[in-house]
Amino acid sequence: MSTTPRTAIVTGAARGIGAAVAQRLAADGHAVAVLDLDEAACAGTVEAITAAGGKAIAVGVDVSQADQVEAAVQRVADELGAPTILVNNAGIIRDNLLFKMTVDDWDAVLGVHLRGAFLMSKACQAHMTQEKFGRIVNLSSTSALGNRGQANYSAAKAGMQGFTKTLAIELGKFGVTANAIAPGFIQTDMTKATADRIGVPFDDFIAFSAKEIPVQRVGQPEDIAATTSFLTSDEAGFVSGQVIYVAGGPKD
Ligand code: NAP
């Protein structure tokens, strides 16, 4: 698969899925801005990219804060060129049953996922529409279909799907596509936190979950990186407004 080298932004890229996506986009030839809450925490991802011959910078930003997002995107444009690939991956969980969920738990999750994706997309679309090219990939989740203990997270991840479809409709005429990836169980710190919360050793949680998945394994960050690589490529220009479940089996 060939693609033109561009400037890509990946949020929440210090670890987990975001780190794998950043490394894959760099391997595809893009200059990559590795964004996360703590700039120092991005060093590992940046070093992995540069060690492999790629180009990357670390940028500290809280994606839920408008002024920080504006400054971060401007810095990327100044140092790497107009960002025309954006992967809205930053995420948090604050799981609890509805009757125990606090307003802060609700606001924090909606703030990072939805407000964060809105702010980042708004800042980057200015560059994308000017360049007449753009690729936006938003991380949804199978939890968008409903998941016990995740009223806040499932609402945010379902919201990501509507947000994505609307961006696809509004921005298509500028050469910009927007798609959502909805992962199932991916082995990261986030799923480890869930295992810890319910008091199950992570290895047992993985083995149990794998039995329930048609392909009989849990996902790895590289599974999401590969799908992102396709959706951000030149060749994916006629795929827009889609939600791709990357979950080892069908979801509806
Ligand atoms: P992860 O390992 O917890 O990584 C998430 C990253 O996002 C962390 O580096 C975190 O920084 C960063 N982040 C959190 N809040 C931020 C903010 N306000 N601004 C900037 N960065 C922020 O999670 P993951 O498993 O890789 O998940 C990545 C994405 O995939 C998330 O959107 C998640 O909801 C989605 N997803 C994951 C799974 C799964 O099974 N793992 C399944 C479906 C969807 P800190 O370390 O400083 O908090």
Coordinates of C-alpha atoms and ligand atoms in Angstrom, one line a residue:
M1 CA 0.0 0.0 0.0
S2 CA 1.5 3.3 -1.0
T3 CA 0.7 6.7 0.5
T4 CA 2.0 10.2 0.3
P5 CA 4.2 11.3 3.3
R6 CA 2.2 13.8 5.4
T7 CA 2.1 15.1 9.0
A8 CA 0.1 13.1 11.4
I9 CA -1.1 13.8 14.9
V10 CA -1.9 10.9 17.3
T11 CA -3.4 11.8 20.7
G12 CA -2.9 9.6 23.7
A13 CA 0.2 8.2 22.0
A14 CA 2.5 7.8 25.0
R15 CA 1.4 4.2 25.4
G16 CA -1.1 1.5 24.4
I17 CA -3.0 1.7 21.1
G18 CA -1.8 5.3 20.4
A19 CA 1.8 4.4 20.7
A20 CA 1.4 1.5 18.2
V21 CA -0.6 3.8 15.8
A22 CA 2.1 6.5 16.0
Q23 CA 4.8 4.0 15.2
R24 CA 2.8 2.5 12.3
L25 CA 2.1 5.9 10.7
A26 CA 5.8 6.8 11.0
A27 CA 6.7 3.5 9.3
D28 CA 4.2 4.5 6.6
G29 CA 6.4 7.5 6.0
H30 CA 4.5 10.2 7.9
A31 CA 6.1 12.7 10.3
V32 CA 4.2 12.1 13.6
A33 CA 3.3 14.3 16.4
V34 CA 3.0 12.2 19.6
L35 CA 0.5 13.9 21.8
D36 CA -0.2 13.0 25.4
L37 CA -1.0 14.6 28.8
D38 CA 2.6 14.5 29.8
E39 CA 5.2 15.5 27.2
A40 CA 8.0 13.5 29.0
A41 CA 5.8 10.3 28.8
C42 CA 5.9 10.6 25.0
A43 CA 9.7 10.0 24.9
G44 CA 9.5 6.2 24.5
T45 CA 7.2 6.5 21.5
V46 CA 9.3 9.2 19.9
E47 CA 12.5 7.2 20.5
A48 CA 11.0 4.1 19.0
I49 CA 10.1 6.0 15.9
T50 CA 13.4 7.8 15.5
A51 CA 15.4 4.6 16.1
A52 CA 13.5 3.0 13.2
G53 CA 14.4 6.0 11.0
G54 CA 11.2 7.9 11.3
K55 CA 10.4 11.5 12.3
A56 CA 8.5 12.4 15.4
I57 CA 8.1 15.1 18.1
A58 CA 6.5 14.9 21.6
V59 CA 3.8 17.4 22.5
G60 CA 2.2 17.6 25.9
V61 CA -1.5 18.6 25.8
D62 CA -4.7 17.9 27.6
V63 CA -7.1 17.4 24.7
S64 CA -10.1 18.5 26.7
Q65 CA -8.6 22.1 27.1
A66 CA -9.3 24.4 24.1
D67 CA -6.4 26.7 24.6
Q68 CA -3.9 23.8 25.0
V69 CA -5.3 22.1 21.8
E70 CA -4.9 25.3 19.8
A71 CA -1.3 25.8 20.9
A72 CA -0.4 22.1 20.3
V73 CA -1.8 22.0 16.8
Q74 CA -0.1 25.3 15.9
R75 CA 3.2 23.9 17.3
V76 CA 2.8 20.8 15.1
A77 CA 2.1 22.9 12.0
D78 CA 5.1 25.0 12.7
E79 CA 7.5 22.2 13.4
L80 CA 6.3 19.4 11.1
G81 CA 4.0 21.1 8.6
A82 CA 0.2 21.2 8.3
P83 CA -1.4 18.2 10.1
T84 CA -3.6 16.4 7.6
I85 CA -3.9 13.1 9.5
L86 CA -5.5 13.1 12.9
V87 CA -6.1 10.1 15.1
N88 CA -8.3 10.9 18.1
N89 CA -7.2 8.1 20.4
A90 CA -6.7 9.7 23.9
G91 CA -9.0 8.1 26.4
I92 CA -9.8 7.3 30.0
I93 CA -12.2 5.1 31.9
R94 CA -14.0 5.9 35.1
D95 CA -16.2 2.8 35.4
N96 CA -19.0 2.5 37.9
L97 CA -22.6 1.4 38.0
L98 CA -25.0 4.3 37.3
F99 CA -26.2 4.7 40.9
K100 CA -22.5 5.1 42.0
M101 CA -21.2 7.1 39.1
T102 CA -20.3 10.7 40.1
V103 CA -20.9 13.8 38.0
D104 CA -17.1 14.1 37.9
D105 CA -16.8 10.6 36.5
W106 CA -19.3 11.5 33.8
D107 CA -17.7 14.8 32.9
A108 CA -14.1 13.5 32.8
V109 CA -14.9 10.7 30.4
L110 CA -17.1 12.8 28.1
G111 CA -14.5 15.6 28.3
V112 CA -11.5 13.6 27.1
H113 CA -13.2 11.5 24.4
L114 CA -15.9 13.7 23.0
R115 CA -14.8 17.3 23.8
G116 CA -11.2 16.3 23.1
A117 CA -12.1 14.8 19.7
F118 CA -14.2 17.9 18.9
L119 CA -11.4 20.4 19.8
M120 CA -8.7 18.4 18.0
S121 CA -10.8 17.9 14.9
K122 CA -11.8 21.6 14.8
A123 CA -8.2 22.8 15.1
C124 CA -6.9 20.3 12.5
Q125 CA -9.7 20.8 9.9
A126 CA -8.5 24.3 9.2
H127 CA -5.2 22.8 7.9
M128 CA -7.0 19.9 6.1
T129 CA -9.5 22.0 4.2
Q130 CA -6.7 24.4 3.2
E131 CA -4.6 21.4 1.9
K132 CA -7.7 19.8 0.3
F133 CA -6.7 16.6 2.0
G134 CA -7.5 15.1 5.4
R135 CA -7.9 11.8 7.2
I136 CA -9.6 11.7 10.6
V137 CA -9.8 8.5 12.6
N138 CA -11.7 8.4 15.8
L139 CA -11.4 5.7 18.4
S140 CA -14.9 4.3 19.3
S141 CA -15.4 1.0 21.1
T142 CA -17.6 -2.1 21.2
S143 CA -18.8 -0.5 24.4
A144 CA -20.8 2.0 22.2
L145 CA -23.3 -0.9 22.0
G146 CA -23.7 -0.8 25.8
N147 CA -21.6 -2.2 28.6
R148 CA -22.3 -2.7 32.3
G149 CA -20.6 -0.2 34.5
Q150 CA -19.7 2.1 31.6
A151 CA -22.7 4.5 31.1
N152 CA -20.2 7.4 30.7
Y153 CA -17.8 5.6 28.4
S154 CA -20.4 3.9 26.2
A155 CA -22.2 7.2 25.8
A156 CA -18.9 8.8 24.7
K157 CA -18.0 6.0 22.3
A158 CA -21.5 6.0 20.7
G159 CA -21.2 9.8 20.5
M160 CA -17.9 9.3 18.6
Q161 CA -19.8 7.4 15.9
G162 CA -22.3 10.2 15.3
F163 CA -19.6 12.8 15.4
T164 CA -17.5 10.8 12.9
K165 CA -20.4 10.5 10.4
T166 CA -21.2 14.2 10.7
L167 CA -17.5 15.1 10.0
A168 CA -17.6 12.8 7.0
I169 CA -20.7 14.7 5.6
E170 CA -19.4 18.2 6.3
L171 CA -15.7 17.7 5.2
G172 CA -16.0 15.3 2.3
K173 CA -16.0 18.1 -0.3
F174 CA -12.6 19.2 0.9
G175 CA -11.0 15.8 0.4
V176 CA -11.3 14.9 4.1
T177 CA -12.5 11.5 5.2
A178 CA -13.6 10.7 8.7
N179 CA -14.0 7.1 10.0
A180 CA -14.3 5.4 13.4
I181 CA -12.5 2.3 14.6
A182 CA -14.4 0.4 17.3
P183 CA -12.0 -2.0 19.0
G184 CA -13.0 -5.0 21.0
F185 CA -10.7 -6.2 23.8
I186 CA -7.2 -4.9 23.1
Q187 CA -4.4 -5.8 25.5
T188 CA -3.3 -2.5 27.1
D189 CA -3.1 -0.8 30.4
M190 CA -6.8 0.2 30.0
T191 CA -8.0 -3.4 29.9
K192 CA -5.5 -4.3 32.7
A193 CA -7.2 -1.6 34.8
T194 CA -10.6 -3.3 34.2
A195 CA -9.2 -6.6 35.3
D196 CA -7.8 -5.0 38.4
R197 CA -11.1 -3.3 39.2
I198 CA -13.0 -6.6 39.0
G199 CA -10.3 -8.4 40.9
V200 CA -9.2 -10.9 38.2
P201 CA -5.5 -11.6 37.3
F202 CA -4.9 -10.0 33.9
D203 CA -3.8 -13.3 32.3
D204 CA -7.0 -15.0 33.4
F205 CA -9.0 -12.1 32.1
I206 CA -7.3 -12.4 28.7
A207 CA -7.7 -16.2 28.5
F208 CA -11.4 -16.0 29.5
S209 CA -12.1 -13.1 27.0
A210 CA -10.3 -14.9 24.2
K211 CA -12.7 -17.9 24.5
E212 CA -15.6 -15.6 23.8
I213 CA -14.1 -14.0 20.7
P214 CA -14.6 -15.8 17.3
V215 CA -10.9 -15.7 16.3
Q216 CA -10.0 -17.0 19.8
R217 CA -7.6 -14.3 20.8
V218 CA -7.7 -10.8 22.3
G219 CA -6.6 -7.9 20.1
Q220 CA -3.2 -6.2 20.2
P221 CA -2.5 -2.5 19.6
E222 CA -1.0 -3.4 16.2
D223 CA -4.4 -4.7 15.1
I224 CA -5.7 -1.1 15.5
A225 CA -2.6 0.4 14.0
A226 CA -3.0 -1.7 10.8
T227 CA -6.6 -0.6 10.4
T228 CA -5.6 3.0 10.9
S229 CA -2.8 2.7 8.4
F230 CA -5.4 1.7 5.7
L231 CA -7.9 4.4 6.7
T232 CA -5.3 7.2 6.6
S233 CA -3.8 6.0 3.2
D234 CA -4.4 7.8 -0.1
E235 CA -6.2 4.7 -1.3
A236 CA -8.9 4.9 1.4
G237 CA -10.3 8.2 -0.1
F238 CA -13.7 6.6 -0.9
V239 CA -14.2 5.1 2.6
S240 CA -15.8 7.8 4.9
G241 CA -18.3 7.9 7.7
Q242 CA -17.8 4.3 8.5
V243 CA -17.5 2.5 11.9
I244 CA -15.1 -0.4 11.6
Y245 CA -15.4 -2.9 14.4
V246 CA -11.9 -4.5 15.0
A247 CA -13.0 -7.0 17.5
G248 CA -12.2 -10.5 16.2
G249 CA -15.8 -11.1 15.2
P250 CA -19.0 -9.3 14.2
K251 CA -20.7 -6.7 16.4
D252 CA -24.0 -5.0 15.8
Ligands
NAP1 P1 -4.4 3.6 27.5 O1 -3.3 2.5 27.5 O2 -5.0 3.9 28.8 O3 -3.8 4.9 26.8 C1 -4.5 6.1 26.7 C2 -3.6 7.3 26.6 O4 -4.4 8.5 26.5 C3 -2.7 7.4 27.9 O5 -1.4 7.7 27.5 C4 -3.3 8.7 28.6 O6 -2.4 9.4 29.3 C5 -3.8 9.5 27.4 N1 -4.8 10.5 27.8 C6 -5.7 10.4 28.8 N2 -6.4 11.5 28.9 C7 -5.8 12.4 28.1 C8 -6.0 13.8 27.8 N3 -7.0 14.5 28.4 N4 -5.2 14.4 26.9 C9 -4.3 13.7 26.2 N5 -4.0 12.4 26.5 C10 -4.8 11.8 27.4 O7 -5.6 3.2 26.6 P2 -5.7 2.3 25.3 O8 -6.2 1.0 25.7 O9 -4.5 2.4 24.5 O10 -6.9 3.0 24.5 C11 -6.7 4.0 23.5 C12 -8.1 4.3 22.9 O11 -8.7 3.2 22.4 C13 -9.0 5.0 23.9 O12 -9.8 6.0 23.3 C14 -9.9 3.8 24.3 O13 -11.1 4.3 24.8 C15 -10.0 3.1 23.0 N6 -10.4 1.7 23.2 C16 -9.5 0.8 23.9 C17 -9.9 -0.5 24.0 C18 -9.1 -1.6 24.7 O14 -9.5 -2.7 24.8 N7 -7.9 -1.2 25.2 C19 -11.1 -1.0 23.4 C20 -11.9 -0.1 22.8 C21 -11.5 1.2 22.6 P3 -2.1 9.1 30.8 O15 -1.3 7.8 30.9 O16 -1.3 10.3 31.3 O17 -3.4 9.0 31.5

